[in-house]
Amino acid sequence: MSTLVPTIGLEVHCQIKTQTKMFCACPIRHGAEPNTAVCAVCLGHPGTLPVVNDEAVRLAVRAGLALSCTVHDRSIFARKHYFYPDLPKGYQISQFDQPLCTGGQIHVEHDGARHVYALERIHMEEDAGKLIHAGEHSLVDWNRGGTPLIEIVGKPDLHSAEAAAAWFKMMHQVMTHAGITVGNMEKGHFRCDANVSLAPEGGPLGVRVELKNINSFRFLAKAVRHEIARQTDVLASGERVVQSTRSWNGTDSVELRSKESAADYRYFPDPDLGPVPVSNDDRVDARAKLAAVPLDVWILDQYRDRLEVIQSKYSVNAADAMALLSVPELFSLFEAAVDAGGASASMNKWIRGPVARWRNESDGAPLKLQAEQLVALDEMVVSGALTRGLAREVLQELCAAGGDVKAIVTSRGLGRVENTEKVQQMAHEIVDNNPDAAARFRDGDARVLGFFMGQGMRAFGGRVDAGEVREALLKALSAPAKPV
Ligand code: ZN
Ligand code: MN
């Protein structure tokens, strides 16, 4: 048998950063109570009509331009029919024969060389709901149903797992840099399906297997490598690869169903939605949000130099510099905070930690935190006026609503208790009130200290330095037990 060459094509589902859903005014809210972010439109009740979210279209146009696609003057929404409980309408609104964008390309580096990979198309669609499997029962949460997505379809031009992972990673960088997605992969903002086939070199493509919903770069490489090996074995044993859809569970793939073809979905133009117009002004506006150089090229050319500059300018390590740079919004906050007098090490810690976390969890809500306020917050922690734990709480409020740090601390009574005597007195009281636990501690069970710490921190509502509480507790515990 001649050498078999693997061919991989990727399709990315990318959640775009809007406040509301694709065709109704429901908010995008991960982690909300199931079925609370739904309405008659996204549930497909009779008599309701979808209305296109303009912001989603604007972002999709920007995505197309960022990837050098042809963005069409007119595209059509189509209904893709299939039955599944996460799809209350019985069809998904997507685009079929007239997508928003066609063509396009992405520059990717792997195996020591730069490659240009062609794209097939980008279309807009809505996400489905989610099934939650609980023992014998399955529950359905439709909150995610109707979330705006773009689907980016690459041409089957990739020939190794490494190439596929590099392509997927670059696509993620371009989409996050262009401000199109928050890009939280754990939450499924950015996930891909990989079509893998094997064929003799130069011949037509082999039968393909689709690996569904992969949401990590590492998983993608692993899953593709595994699938190439599986198909190699199948073909070596003289059997044929079955066209199918498989899901990757982290170590192995499992067949979900033998593959449908487009005809099975009975696509037809959605009669409730007119064509999506894109004007030259729309393109100019979208392009204004992008750099003059294609983002992928910019990332490949500038990234490394910038990383070095940032590392030396702010004395952060390579990993931190890369993480800061990968989210432009956080990077400008970091630069502004350092400019406003913040120490780069602690600004980096706040921003990469609690601020980044807030942003990941806020589903695209605007970050209201001002650089000056972050610096002020850090100063209060350094001076001891506010404990680190409470500073994190204040920071959540600043991220969501902005405001003045000192005013928030005063109005919520969060200022630190700086009364050593009071802390020591409290420590004694706690120890006296828990004689059994105290005895266990004195008998050598050091874990009990955790229990006492919890009591101590709670007694002051967290407004006290943990180190101070610990010291006071240890002192109280080392005092002779109170006779009963
Ligand atoms: Zn809705
Ligand atoms: Mn899709």
PDB file of C-alpha atoms and ligand atoms in Angstrom, residues 11-13 80 92 94 123 125-126 149-151 191 193 212 267, ligand 2:
ATOM      1  CA  GLU A  11     -14.726  24.126  11.411  1.00  0.00           C
ATOM      2  CA  VAL A  12     -14.779  26.552  14.300  1.00  0.00           C
ATOM      3  CA  HIS A  13     -17.848  27.666  16.215  1.00  0.00           C
ATOM      4  CA  LYS A  80     -31.358  23.656   9.196  1.00  0.00           C
ATOM      5  CA  GLN A  92     -31.481  25.908  13.745  1.00  0.00           C
ATOM      6  CA  SER A  94     -27.998  29.166  10.066  1.00  0.00           C
ATOM      7  CA  HIS A 123     -21.544  31.979   8.198  1.00  0.00           C
ATOM      8  CA  GLU A 125     -25.943  31.004  13.089  1.00  0.00           C
ATOM      9  CA  GLU A 126     -27.518  30.542  16.489  1.00  0.00           C
ATOM     10  CA  LEU A 149     -22.154  32.244  16.626  1.00  0.00           C
ATOM     11  CA  ILE A 150     -20.046  32.454  13.563  1.00  0.00           C
ATOM     12  CA  GLU A 151     -18.921  29.221  11.994  1.00  0.00           C
ATOM     13  CA  ARG A 191     -14.729  25.123  19.825  1.00  0.00           C
ATOM     14  CA  ASP A 193     -14.980  20.094  14.725  1.00  0.00           C
ATOM     15  CA  LYS A 212     -17.109  17.051  17.279  1.00  0.00           C
ATOM     16  CA  TYR A 267     -32.227  23.492   4.339  1.00  0.00           C
TER      17      TYR A 267
HETATM   18 MN    MN B   2     -22.678  25.035  12.885  1.00  0.00          MN
END
